[in-house]
XYZ file of C-alpha atoms in Angstrom:
767
model
C -35.022 8.631 -5.903
C -32.922 12.683 -5.956
C -29.786 13.095 -4.232
C -31.364 16.602 -2.305
C -34.170 13.845 -1.235
C -31.480 11.243 0.010
C -29.518 14.210 1.955
C -32.405 15.138 3.618
C -33.541 11.527 4.895
C -29.348 11.592 5.545
C -29.802 14.279 8.109
C -32.924 12.840 9.528
C -31.374 9.691 10.206
C -28.695 11.632 11.579
C -30.895 13.063 14.191
C -32.758 10.237 14.839
C -29.296 8.843 15.395
C -27.937 11.350 18.107
C -31.255 11.441 20.208
C -30.916 7.781 20.623
C -27.435 8.392 21.890
C -28.378 10.735 24.492
C -31.274 8.738 25.255
C -28.733 5.806 25.930
C -26.924 7.986 27.834
C -29.359 8.942 29.840
C -30.339 5.294 30.586
C -26.736 4.455 31.267
C -27.112 4.178 34.867
C -29.437 1.340 34.578
C -28.477 -0.272 31.020
C -25.299 -1.947 30.558
C -23.911 -1.984 26.494
C -21.633 0.823 24.919
C -23.202 4.222 23.808
C -22.411 4.712 19.881
C -22.166 8.611 19.706
C -22.454 9.620 16.418
C -20.339 12.185 14.412
C -21.169 15.251 12.467
C -21.833 14.424 8.732
C -21.619 17.035 6.224
C -24.258 18.064 4.110
C -24.605 19.423 0.425
C -25.381 22.647 2.100
C -21.742 23.325 3.137
C -19.562 25.423 1.530
C -16.786 23.160 -0.436
C -13.563 23.583 0.422
C -11.305 25.497 -2.436
C -9.855 23.260 -4.951
C -5.611 22.768 -4.607
C -5.360 25.455 -7.819
C -1.590 24.197 -8.137
C -3.265 21.053 -9.628
C -4.212 23.211 -12.411
C -2.350 22.729 -15.297
C -2.402 25.019 -18.333
C -3.511 23.649 -21.533
C -1.909 25.126 -24.887
C -4.041 26.522 -26.776
C -4.620 25.855 -30.971
C -4.742 29.285 -32.006
C -5.148 28.336 -35.691
C -9.014 28.221 -34.930
C -9.436 31.186 -33.034
C -7.687 33.842 -35.573
C -10.132 35.683 -37.590
C -7.420 36.031 -40.266
C -6.493 40.005 -40.852
C -10.206 40.971 -40.309
C -9.197 43.250 -36.951
C -6.228 45.174 -38.745
C -8.322 45.545 -41.687
C -11.121 47.270 -39.620
C -9.141 49.473 -37.423
C -4.916 49.704 -38.080
C -1.708 47.485 -36.975
C -1.022 47.247 -32.689
C 1.954 48.903 -31.061
C 3.464 46.212 -29.387
C 5.327 48.359 -27.098
C 2.133 50.454 -26.517
C -0.243 46.874 -26.398
C 2.380 45.929 -23.712
C 2.152 48.916 -21.078
C -1.978 48.305 -21.765
C -1.691 44.701 -20.352
C 0.713 45.503 -17.660
C -1.861 48.200 -16.337
C -4.457 45.484 -16.425
C -2.054 42.978 -14.517
C -1.775 45.619 -11.635
C -5.157 46.595 -11.100
C -6.673 45.054 -7.581
C -10.028 45.453 -9.228
C -9.273 42.841 -11.645
C -7.805 40.550 -9.688
C -10.522 40.454 -7.421
C -13.014 40.218 -10.056
C -11.255 37.079 -11.917
C -10.956 35.644 -7.774
C -14.768 35.555 -7.505
C -14.920 33.713 -10.966
C -12.244 30.754 -9.715
C -9.088 32.532 -10.331
C -6.979 32.999 -7.068
C -3.503 34.600 -7.477
C -1.835 32.283 -8.626
C -4.195 30.897 -11.493
C -4.336 34.637 -12.555
C -0.730 35.483 -12.613
C -0.328 32.212 -14.763
C -3.570 32.957 -16.918
C -1.865 36.465 -17.904
C 1.350 35.838 -18.775
C -0.376 33.092 -20.973
C -2.712 35.622 -22.204
C 0.025 38.435 -22.308
C 2.092 36.016 -24.783
C -1.045 35.068 -26.826
C -1.623 38.974 -27.935
C 1.865 39.692 -28.024
C 3.054 36.517 -30.172
C 0.201 35.944 -32.143
C 0.094 37.629 -35.808
C -3.617 37.857 -36.161
C -5.880 38.516 -33.397
C -9.858 37.649 -33.165
C -11.462 40.484 -34.582
C -13.324 42.069 -31.124
C -10.294 40.997 -28.938
C -8.158 43.471 -31.975
C -10.731 46.277 -31.691
C -11.174 46.777 -28.036
C -6.992 46.743 -27.140
C -7.075 49.229 -30.728
C -9.313 51.486 -28.873
C -7.859 51.279 -25.060
C -3.850 51.874 -27.119
C -5.587 54.946 -29.134
C -7.463 56.424 -25.774
C -11.019 55.650 -27.027
C -11.426 52.522 -24.385
C -10.982 51.775 -21.097
C -8.391 49.223 -19.487
C -11.515 47.483 -17.886
C -12.872 46.185 -21.192
C -9.510 43.604 -21.470
C -11.154 41.430 -18.776
C -14.036 39.551 -20.737
C -11.155 38.661 -23.182
C -9.142 37.676 -20.331
C -11.557 35.539 -18.741
C -12.323 33.846 -22.108
C -8.652 32.947 -22.533
C -8.037 31.596 -18.893
C -11.127 29.316 -19.319
C -9.672 27.766 -22.539
C -6.427 27.164 -20.946
C -8.270 25.914 -17.805
C -10.822 24.444 -19.167
C -11.665 23.026 -15.049
C -13.180 26.822 -14.389
C -16.510 26.482 -16.662
C -17.364 22.923 -14.954
C -16.359 23.173 -11.424
C -19.684 22.434 -10.357
C -19.949 19.370 -12.479
C -16.341 18.703 -11.083
C -17.111 19.117 -7.115
C -20.537 17.303 -7.743
C -18.856 13.627 -9.589
C -16.050 13.970 -6.714
C -18.460 14.021 -3.747
C -17.871 11.084 -1.749
C -20.233 12.054 1.212
C -23.008 9.005 0.984
C -21.109 6.078 -0.542
C -23.600 3.734 0.884
C -25.693 4.968 -2.555
C -23.128 3.594 -4.865
C -24.483 0.143 -4.509
C -28.310 0.244 -5.557
C -28.510 -3.634 -5.153
C -27.417 -3.917 -1.427
C -29.744 -0.988 -0.393
C -32.760 -3.040 -2.190
C -32.501 -5.681 0.381
C -32.680 -5.458 4.001
C -29.370 -7.209 5.306
C -28.046 -8.700 8.875
C -24.494 -7.844 10.105
C -23.042 -9.809 12.280
C -19.575 -9.384 13.985
C -17.531 -11.718 14.991
C -15.172 -10.159 17.496
C -11.944 -11.236 19.545
C -7.929 -11.020 19.296
C -6.321 -13.843 17.085
C -6.483 -17.497 17.786
C -10.427 -17.131 19.604
C -12.138 -18.966 16.583
C -13.836 -16.026 15.218
C -13.366 -16.701 12.102
C -13.914 -19.925 12.446
C -17.151 -19.423 13.564
C -17.832 -17.538 10.770
C -16.971 -19.908 7.853
C -19.075 -22.407 9.444
C -22.298 -20.469 8.874
C -20.942 -19.837 5.435
C -20.129 -23.598 5.005
C -23.617 -24.144 5.949
C -25.170 -21.255 3.669
C -26.564 -22.535 -0.042
C -23.947 -19.477 -1.739
C -21.474 -17.937 0.435
C -18.046 -15.617 -0.682
C -15.773 -15.270 1.511
C -13.322 -12.010 1.322
C -10.231 -12.108 2.836
C -6.930 -9.723 3.216
C -4.322 -12.291 1.434
C -4.055 -15.039 -1.450
C -3.168 -17.629 1.387
C -6.297 -17.021 3.027
C -8.929 -17.135 0.034
C -6.631 -20.436 -0.504
C -7.197 -21.782 2.946
C -10.535 -21.269 2.703
C -10.476 -22.506 -0.908
C -9.357 -25.800 -0.116
C -11.131 -26.394 3.009
C -14.682 -25.277 1.623
C -13.991 -27.938 -0.981
C -12.770 -30.676 1.745
C -15.996 -29.889 3.208
C -17.728 -30.902 0.280
C -18.908 -27.741 -0.495
C -17.928 -26.765 -4.238
C -16.306 -23.512 -3.820
C -14.562 -21.541 -6.618
C -11.404 -19.580 -6.145
C -10.894 -15.781 -7.250
C -8.225 -13.570 -6.528
C -6.171 -11.055 -8.798
C -4.477 -13.753 -10.419
C -5.850 -16.570 -10.543
C -9.336 -17.728 -11.100
C -10.133 -21.990 -10.483
C -13.549 -22.996 -11.492
C -14.480 -26.424 -9.418
C -17.003 -27.211 -12.787
C -15.387 -28.401 -15.469
C -17.564 -26.610 -18.111
C -16.636 -23.223 -15.887
C -19.520 -22.323 -14.160
C -19.473 -20.440 -11.240
C -20.167 -22.336 -7.994
C -22.383 -21.203 -5.143
C -19.471 -20.260 -2.868
C -16.091 -18.257 -3.896
C -12.987 -17.284 -1.691
C -11.788 -14.541 -3.058
C -9.269 -11.663 -1.793
C -11.305 -8.845 -1.125
C -10.107 -6.475 -3.943
C -11.965 -8.890 -5.923
C -15.705 -9.428 -4.473
C -18.608 -8.962 -6.922
C -21.195 -6.473 -5.354
C -23.614 -7.240 -8.047
C -23.544 -10.854 -7.091
C -26.593 -12.791 -4.526
C -25.324 -14.187 -1.737
C -26.695 -15.787 1.406
C -23.894 -15.257 3.364
C -20.839 -13.298 2.822
C -17.854 -13.144 4.992
C -15.422 -10.025 5.642
C -12.225 -11.007 7.242
C -10.031 -8.729 9.055
C -12.762 -5.637 9.235
C -9.860 -3.625 11.151
C -8.018 -3.038 7.753
C -10.810 -0.733 6.713
C -8.615 1.685 7.998
C -5.574 1.014 6.418
C -4.226 4.112 4.203
C -3.335 2.439 0.644
C -6.699 -0.852 1.031
C -8.717 0.482 2.962
C -11.261 0.993 0.157
C -11.825 -2.542 -0.653
C -13.187 -3.420 2.801
C -15.272 -0.143 2.913
C -16.801 -1.391 -0.501
C -17.271 -5.197 0.466
C -19.227 -3.516 3.876
C -21.350 -1.363 2.083
C -21.589 -2.929 -0.937
C -22.045 -6.714 -0.703
C -25.468 -8.396 -1.892
C -25.884 -10.986 0.711
C -28.639 -11.678 3.649
C -26.344 -11.853 6.194
C -22.516 -9.967 6.155
C -20.189 -11.581 8.997
C -17.541 -9.253 9.907
C -14.438 -11.150 11.678
C -11.848 -8.556 13.194
C -10.714 -6.985 16.701
C -13.124 -5.247 19.220
C -11.568 -1.873 18.189
C -13.629 -1.593 14.877
C -17.242 -2.671 16.676
C -18.635 0.725 17.308
C -17.410 1.905 13.815
C -19.191 -0.511 11.847
C -22.221 -0.013 14.220
C -21.948 3.770 12.974
C -21.505 2.992 9.798
C -24.425 0.525 9.480
C -26.857 3.065 10.791
C -26.165 4.793 7.614
C -27.573 2.455 5.580
C -30.545 1.541 8.279
C -29.001 -2.141 9.200
C -28.612 -3.355 12.819
C -25.236 -5.015 13.891
C -25.262 -7.799 16.373
C -21.908 -8.183 18.210
C -20.765 -11.854 19.141
C -17.511 -11.465 21.389
C -14.496 -14.285 21.679
C -11.787 -14.796 23.493
C -8.487 -16.351 23.330
C -8.588 -20.437 23.062
C -4.785 -20.393 24.225
C -2.715 -17.708 26.244
C 0.028 -16.166 26.007
C 2.357 -14.272 28.374
C 5.205 -11.608 28.449
C 8.834 -13.190 29.623
C 10.322 -11.091 31.995
C 13.726 -11.466 30.671
C 14.260 -11.327 27.013
C 16.919 -13.947 24.658
C 19.896 -11.501 24.599
C 21.765 -14.343 22.639
C 21.342 -16.704 19.723
C 22.321 -19.174 22.399
C 19.436 -19.314 24.280
C 17.166 -20.237 21.094
C 14.499 -23.017 21.730
C 12.575 -25.349 19.248
C 9.406 -23.195 18.545
C 11.168 -20.246 18.199
C 10.063 -17.188 16.141
C 12.211 -14.466 15.618
C 10.628 -11.618 14.378
C 12.208 -8.864 11.975
C 11.289 -6.104 10.130
C 13.424 -5.971 6.729
C 14.910 -8.912 4.906
C 18.889 -7.608 5.340
C 17.866 -8.597 9.349
C 16.131 -11.853 8.179
C 19.541 -12.634 6.259
C 22.032 -11.731 8.957
C 20.333 -13.619 11.652
C 19.609 -16.912 9.437
C 22.878 -16.742 8.796
C 24.004 -16.474 12.416
C 21.451 -19.388 13.091
C 23.038 -21.716 10.353
C 26.302 -21.044 11.529
C 25.861 -22.216 15.380
C 24.457 -25.555 13.600
C 20.906 -25.076 13.612
C 18.507 -24.969 10.601
C 16.053 -22.449 10.364
C 12.424 -21.566 8.014
C 12.496 -18.385 6.389
C 9.320 -16.320 5.798
C 9.210 -12.265 4.567
C 6.880 -11.048 2.402
C 7.951 -10.792 -1.330
C 8.688 -14.689 -1.233
C 6.138 -16.060 -3.557
C 2.711 -17.928 -1.636
C 4.192 -21.284 -2.677
C 7.704 -20.413 -0.958
C 5.874 -19.343 1.987
C 3.954 -21.955 2.671
C 6.892 -24.402 1.756
C 8.925 -22.933 4.598
C 6.184 -22.712 6.806
C 5.391 -26.717 6.340
C 9.189 -26.976 6.926
C 8.449 -25.159 10.256
C 5.312 -27.166 11.591
C 6.733 -30.678 10.481
C 7.701 -32.612 14.187
C 10.127 -34.668 12.132
C 12.141 -32.403 10.308
C 15.301 -30.716 12.437
C 14.430 -27.426 11.494
C 12.697 -25.754 14.787
C 13.122 -22.107 14.364
C 11.189 -19.497 11.865
C 13.103 -16.186 11.507
C 10.257 -14.190 9.492
C 9.328 -10.695 8.903
C 5.524 -9.741 10.129
C 4.484 -11.382 7.145
C 3.261 -14.226 9.836
C 0.594 -11.785 11.241
C -1.823 -13.076 8.522
C -2.564 -16.260 6.327
C -0.040 -19.050 7.761
C -1.474 -21.479 10.302
C 2.473 -21.833 12.633
C 3.301 -24.204 15.602
C 5.022 -21.265 17.222
C 5.959 -21.535 20.696
C 7.677 -18.269 21.421
C 7.758 -14.793 19.363
C 10.684 -13.329 20.030
C 10.873 -9.336 18.501
C 14.100 -8.689 17.009
C 13.314 -4.839 16.657
C 10.122 -2.866 17.739
C 10.842 -0.345 14.784
C 8.881 -0.770 11.743
C 9.027 1.511 8.558
C 5.619 2.549 7.887
C 4.097 4.788 5.298
C 1.468 7.007 6.543
C -1.672 9.317 5.219
C 0.583 11.591 2.730
C 2.355 8.515 1.321
C 5.855 9.632 3.385
C 7.727 6.349 4.498
C 9.130 6.838 8.182
C 10.265 4.614 10.522
C 8.262 3.997 13.866
C 7.177 1.685 17.162
C 4.526 -0.723 15.890
C 1.412 -0.417 17.291
C -0.435 -2.386 19.650
C -2.381 -3.895 17.040
C 0.348 -4.628 15.135
C 2.279 -6.345 18.187
C -1.269 -7.966 19.099
C -1.307 -9.309 15.616
C 1.948 -11.017 15.848
C 1.795 -12.026 19.150
C -0.934 -13.913 18.757
C 0.925 -16.384 16.628
C 2.577 -17.814 19.696
C 0.430 -21.099 21.060
C -1.834 -21.125 18.560
C -5.025 -23.469 18.888
C -4.240 -27.018 17.893
C -0.761 -26.576 17.736
C 1.773 -28.799 19.825
C 2.182 -25.689 21.905
C -0.554 -24.999 24.318
C 0.533 -21.738 25.538
C 2.716 -18.864 24.018
C 5.323 -16.839 25.284
C 6.449 -13.421 24.014
C 9.280 -11.680 24.111
C 12.279 -9.567 22.796
C 15.804 -10.315 21.535
C 17.621 -7.019 23.246
C 16.851 -5.939 26.708
C 16.296 -2.186 26.291
C 13.274 -3.483 24.066
C 11.551 -5.761 26.617
C 9.524 -2.894 28.773
C 8.941 -0.908 25.350
C 7.084 -4.463 24.427
C 5.436 -4.434 27.395
C 4.091 -0.688 27.584
C 2.651 -1.659 23.530
C 1.002 -4.713 25.260
C -0.561 -3.280 27.829
C -2.453 -0.180 25.770
C -5.990 -0.783 23.965
C -5.633 -0.585 20.733
C -6.553 2.599 19.244
C -10.394 2.538 18.080
C -11.224 2.722 14.535
C -12.894 6.159 13.402
C -12.806 6.269 9.589
C -13.004 4.049 6.735
C -10.856 4.339 3.265
C -12.571 5.825 -0.069
C -10.877 5.430 -3.678
C -12.294 6.623 -6.856
C -13.635 4.668 -9.508
C -13.355 3.775 -12.881
C -16.452 5.652 -13.303
C -15.966 8.834 -11.716
C -12.335 9.017 -13.280
C -13.694 8.889 -16.752
C -16.161 11.242 -16.274
C -13.773 13.966 -15.016
C -11.649 13.360 -18.305
C -14.995 13.933 -19.963
C -14.520 17.626 -18.807
C -10.756 17.924 -18.894
C -10.010 16.207 -22.057
C -6.234 17.350 -21.815
C -5.345 16.533 -18.441
C -2.995 13.772 -17.544
C -4.820 10.806 -15.774
C -2.268 11.589 -12.724
C -3.317 15.231 -13.189
C -7.219 13.883 -13.037
C -6.589 11.898 -10.113
C -4.783 14.415 -8.157
C -7.895 17.166 -9.272
C -10.127 14.520 -8.161
C -9.019 14.188 -4.464
C -8.307 17.698 -4.105
C -11.995 18.772 -4.698
C -13.612 15.627 -3.183
C -16.035 15.707 -0.243
C -15.533 13.617 2.376
C -17.972 13.159 5.644
C -16.222 12.500 8.950
C -16.424 9.073 9.103
C -14.490 8.429 5.530
C -10.595 9.426 4.255
C -9.553 9.081 0.645
C -7.164 6.576 0.410
C -3.101 7.160 -0.823
C -3.020 6.924 -4.422
C 1.015 7.922 -4.749
C 1.156 4.429 -6.153
C -1.273 4.703 -8.586
C -0.017 8.186 -9.733
C 3.425 6.339 -9.870
C 2.708 4.147 -12.933
C 0.256 6.968 -14.485
C 3.633 8.989 -14.831
C 5.423 5.829 -16.191
C 3.222 5.137 -18.865
C 1.741 9.036 -19.599
C 3.680 8.789 -22.876
C 2.322 5.999 -24.013
C -0.750 6.012 -25.969
C -3.486 4.194 -24.176
C -7.278 4.580 -23.967
C -8.236 6.203 -20.491
C -9.583 2.798 -19.061
C -7.160 0.635 -20.092
C -4.606 3.031 -18.868
C -6.713 3.097 -15.641
C -6.670 -0.684 -15.208
C -2.898 -1.071 -15.874
C -2.306 1.928 -12.959
C -4.477 -0.382 -10.343
C -1.647 -3.571 -10.959
C 0.000 -4.265 -7.805
C 3.159 -4.272 -8.408
C 6.329 -3.677 -5.803
C 7.811 0.072 -7.421
C 10.546 -0.749 -5.515
C 11.615 -3.558 -8.174
C 12.982 -1.689 -10.846
C 12.870 -4.950 -13.154
C 8.704 -5.083 -11.956
C 8.858 -1.524 -13.395
C 10.495 -1.665 -16.517
C 8.458 -4.952 -16.896
C 5.425 -3.360 -16.500
C 6.545 -0.324 -18.703
C 7.167 -2.983 -21.684
C 3.827 -4.873 -20.961
C 2.367 -1.413 -21.690
C 4.280 -0.182 -24.842
C 3.254 -3.805 -26.159
C -0.295 -3.383 -25.070
C -0.638 -0.063 -26.862
C 0.733 -1.739 -30.447
C -1.949 -4.142 -30.459
C 0.354 -7.019 -30.156
C -0.488 -9.559 -28.071
C 2.118 -10.994 -25.304
C 2.354 -13.945 -26.322
C 4.325 -16.709 -23.838
C 7.523 -16.899 -26.449
C 8.190 -12.567 -25.741
C 7.820 -12.893 -21.427
C 10.073 -15.921 -22.225
C 12.735 -13.462 -23.853
C 12.199 -10.931 -21.811
C 12.642 -12.445 -18.217
C 15.073 -14.430 -20.299
C 13.428 -18.010 -18.825
C 14.995 -20.709 -18.009
C 16.551 -19.541 -15.040
C 19.134 -21.364 -13.088
C 19.014 -21.430 -9.215
C 20.608 -18.891 -7.454
C 24.203 -18.645 -6.700
C 23.959 -15.358 -4.309
C 21.319 -13.316 -2.450
C 21.285 -11.126 -5.256
C 20.395 -13.923 -7.796
C 17.100 -14.976 -5.326
C 16.119 -11.111 -5.260
C 15.854 -11.239 -8.910
C 14.129 -14.364 -9.398
C 11.646 -12.672 -6.593
C 11.149 -10.057 -8.890
C 10.668 -12.278 -12.250
C 7.709 -14.105 -10.288
C 6.192 -10.997 -9.297
C 6.581 -10.427 -13.344
C 5.055 -13.376 -14.017
C 2.366 -12.105 -10.901
C 1.627 -8.882 -13.530
C 0.889 -11.242 -16.605
C -1.647 -13.290 -14.583
C -3.494 -10.283 -13.505
C -3.488 -8.586 -16.442
C -4.788 -11.410 -18.682
C -7.798 -11.728 -16.984
C -8.361 -7.977 -17.280
C -7.550 -8.093 -21.249
C -7.931 -11.795 -22.024
C -7.064 -11.176 -25.572
C -3.957 -9.340 -25.138
C -2.601 -11.745 -22.875
C -3.649 -15.218 -23.872
C -1.049 -17.689 -22.644
C -2.033 -17.514 -19.306
C -1.435 -21.441 -18.532
C 2.107 -21.367 -20.385
C 2.971 -18.377 -17.419
C 1.328 -20.239 -14.638
C 3.165 -23.381 -15.148
C 6.407 -21.602 -15.887
C 5.523 -19.398 -12.374
C 5.518 -22.882 -10.703
C 8.839 -23.995 -11.859
C 9.984 -20.408 -10.811
C 8.952 -21.044 -7.661
C 10.505 -24.561 -7.295
C 13.568 -22.619 -7.883
C 12.957 -19.991 -5.584
C 12.183 -22.701 -2.637
C 15.775 -24.246 -3.434
C 17.188 -20.537 -2.519
C 14.963 -20.140 0.410
C 16.032 -23.719 1.393
C 19.928 -22.426 1.099
C 19.691 -19.399 1.921
C 22.543 -19.109 4.352
C 25.010 -20.664 1.485
C 23.823 -17.809 -0.850
C 24.514 -15.113 1.927
C 27.748 -16.673 2.480
C 28.870 -16.207 -1.606
C 27.895 -12.613 -0.962
C 31.195 -12.174 1.246
C 33.181 -15.542 1.054
C 36.374 -14.176 2.822
C 33.417 -14.229 6.221
C 34.179 -17.756 7.223
C 34.108 -18.021 11.172
C 30.361 -18.041 13.160
C 28.843 -14.517 13.593
C 27.973 -13.443 17.341
C 24.592 -12.364 18.148
C 24.105 -8.888 17.351
C 24.209 -6.054 19.920
C 21.831 -4.639 21.729
C 19.957 -1.889 19.545
C 19.253 0.613 22.838
C 17.380 3.860 23.387
C 13.982 2.404 21.784
C 12.093 3.416 24.924
C 13.133 6.862 24.036
C 10.181 7.457 21.412
C 9.510 7.072 18.202
C 11.042 9.366 15.678
C 13.766 10.490 18.087
C 14.698 6.242 18.248
C 14.433 6.350 14.354
C 15.891 9.618 13.412
C 18.835 8.575 16.129
C 19.403 5.479 14.246
C 19.284 6.950 10.585
C 21.968 9.114 11.626
C 24.156 6.326 12.930
C 23.257 4.348 9.517
C 24.959 7.387 7.116
C 28.471 7.843 9.398
C 31.851 5.806 8.574
C 30.549 4.605 5.292
C 32.771 6.504 3.266
C 35.623 4.214 3.523
C 33.857 0.616 1.979
C 31.870 2.346 -0.823
C 34.379 0.694 -3.169
C 34.770 -2.368 -1.204
C 31.730 -5.303 -1.509
C 30.592 -4.403 2.013
C 30.090 -0.832 0.627
C 28.832 -2.802 -2.519
C 26.129 -4.452 -0.269
C 24.799 -1.741 1.440
C 24.272 0.525 -2.371
C 22.495 -3.169 -3.376
C 20.667 -2.863 -0.482
C 21.812 -6.478 0.539
C 23.694 -5.140 3.829
C 22.413 -2.434 6.407
C 25.057 0.130 7.380
C 24.316 -1.074 11.412
C 24.854 -4.321 10.523
C 27.881 -3.407 8.155
C 28.988 -2.063 11.748
C 28.357 -4.648 13.732
C 30.669 -6.676 11.500
C 33.136 -4.447 11.545
C 32.884 -4.462 15.211
C 33.160 -8.294 15.219
C 35.515 -9.120 12.847
C 37.931 -6.262 14.895
C 36.994 -8.450 18.249
C 37.848 -11.684 16.554
C 41.438 -10.193 15.433
C 42.413 -9.083 18.749
C 41.144 -12.419 20.118
C 43.156 -14.386 17.246
C 45.869 -12.205 18.109
C 46.137 -12.574 22.209
C 45.831 -16.259 21.479
C 49.217 -16.267 18.857
C 50.723 -13.845 21.527
C 50.169 -16.738 24.014
C 51.245 -19.575 21.735
C 54.159 -17.717 20.951
C 54.961 -16.548 24.434
C 54.442 -20.476 26.221
C 57.512 -22.162 24.163
C 59.930 -19.435 25.544
C 59.022 -19.452 29.038
C 59.203 -23.432 28.944
C 62.818 -23.089 27.038
C 63.721 -20.743 30.566
C 62.411 -23.368 32.788
C 64.386 -25.779 31.013
C 67.623 -23.947 31.386
C 66.941 -23.257 35.136
C 67.194 -27.243 35.661
C 69.844 -27.738 33.716
C 71.848 -25.103 35.601
C 70.893 -27.150 38.986
């Protein structure tokens, strides 16, 4: 079917949907149920958006192949450079030429760049093409007009900006308005979509998984490796053979390596060509995630399964229904209520002295986790610690420790990493802060108050079904935060309105065919600039991709390999991980296999147990490097051959990290051995009710003051290394000052007490 035919049918479908929506609205007095309103979807007839020409990088010309020797000089005469410069400048200043060039794709920026290049070329070249030399000679001698330069100027402009000649082709390649057509296998069958909607701990995923286990074949797509592992184990324990596929791991239950009928995978790894009876897509609300939303869009539109079971927040129901209208598939909605209640307390915890067994303190930075866990253990209590950069094995180990009724550890300190993937027996969730660093659609990091969706996801971990706590409680550490939390939880979750998309390797390869001299980062920039999406989609943030592309641009790799390397999931905040990524790419480009011995030398294996927090952070980075090796090994098996050895090393490293996390308070003390006394509770972080940006800004300003005097001290080094935040440093300074004053007053009291006793004795003697 032709593209125009598809667009025609698509536009008819939209009119049909609008008619249905109008009829539903008219009959809403007689029928219950939501009315789906469809937004306008752009068509191919709409005018394309102008490209961002700041992304167009001029390429250097190979002048040797362009010249005709000295033919032009032989036919006319040598050109006078000073007269030639005047002619060229007159051409540049003519408004008619600028307007004509703009009609052919050269805006003011490109016109200027092209002219500078053209002028340099004409003045510097010893032998110009014969036709250009003759025209310029005629103009300089008065036999030609300055406008005659235009065709040669445009020829030069298209040589340095090759995208001008193929702009229509580039626009077609980057047209993302009908992504459903990218998946012909899914469009060839009539799928049934069942949406399981409900809050956390409502059993929505359980019902979807029951259907998955009963099917002859199925695929589970989850957002985390931990969730994929959980379904993998649950399926095999139920007697249903199930394989595991994540970016870094492949586990086949068949001894010969044949695929089982069921597979549990992370959502980026799901196959859109393998037929299944049932597919489960978990946490569908992440389809709007600025970075990973494309994976949920791909799974929802592309999975080739008879039944698609979608699990997630009710806020996604209308959008999924609208998205499925574009494929002609109906959506059945099953709603669920929370199995166990949770309530918002009327009082904040205020002090760590008020902690109780089953409490979970939620922080949004590792530094806060380090500080609070030490304060808790200074009070003689044990606590478990979970945060995002810990290896999955360590997270599970800490969760098991916290859940074990026979273990003395009854308190958990964690980031929002507990929101998904871990079964925890939590009675009370305590928000230490309501401010979290986020990355917006432009890729900019900013501090924001957590959203209603995030607050509900975290709060819902309290009092989970089948745990020993049948009712959950939610509160804050600081009194000022409690009314803010109540307001956040009282709001409705914002409905989902858009889904993420991401350029594929094939699309980038087609771009590279037209622009062979552009860098990968520049190709992606131009693609996004030219891309057209309708109101239902957005292009996901590609800053991480471009960061890696720029990092390895100087390394000679073919385009497909370069693209694969740049899609590797690495933490760019870790310098050691970025350095390792660079070395992997360089070794790969030399066609030298990355053996276990090579990797062991690079990471200095074997490694010893951490002695301080900095050592622990480094071990986490090494674990990420081994993850990167395993991820690449499944894409370039011949170049990363020692998968088994690296996986075994990673398990040993996981145990070392677990040992470090178990002794985390000792590691924190090692960072500053001068601190011996128990720390007091952190002060209240006031002003959070004043709004997101104002509050985040004021905190940032407070964090920039008063650090000059500690730059050369241990505290200053800890702040620079990211192991201590400026706010925590000032809090510690206030507490130490308070402790010293108290100690001084106690010493003064002790010193004055003997003196007063001596006076009383002398009075008695006189009597």
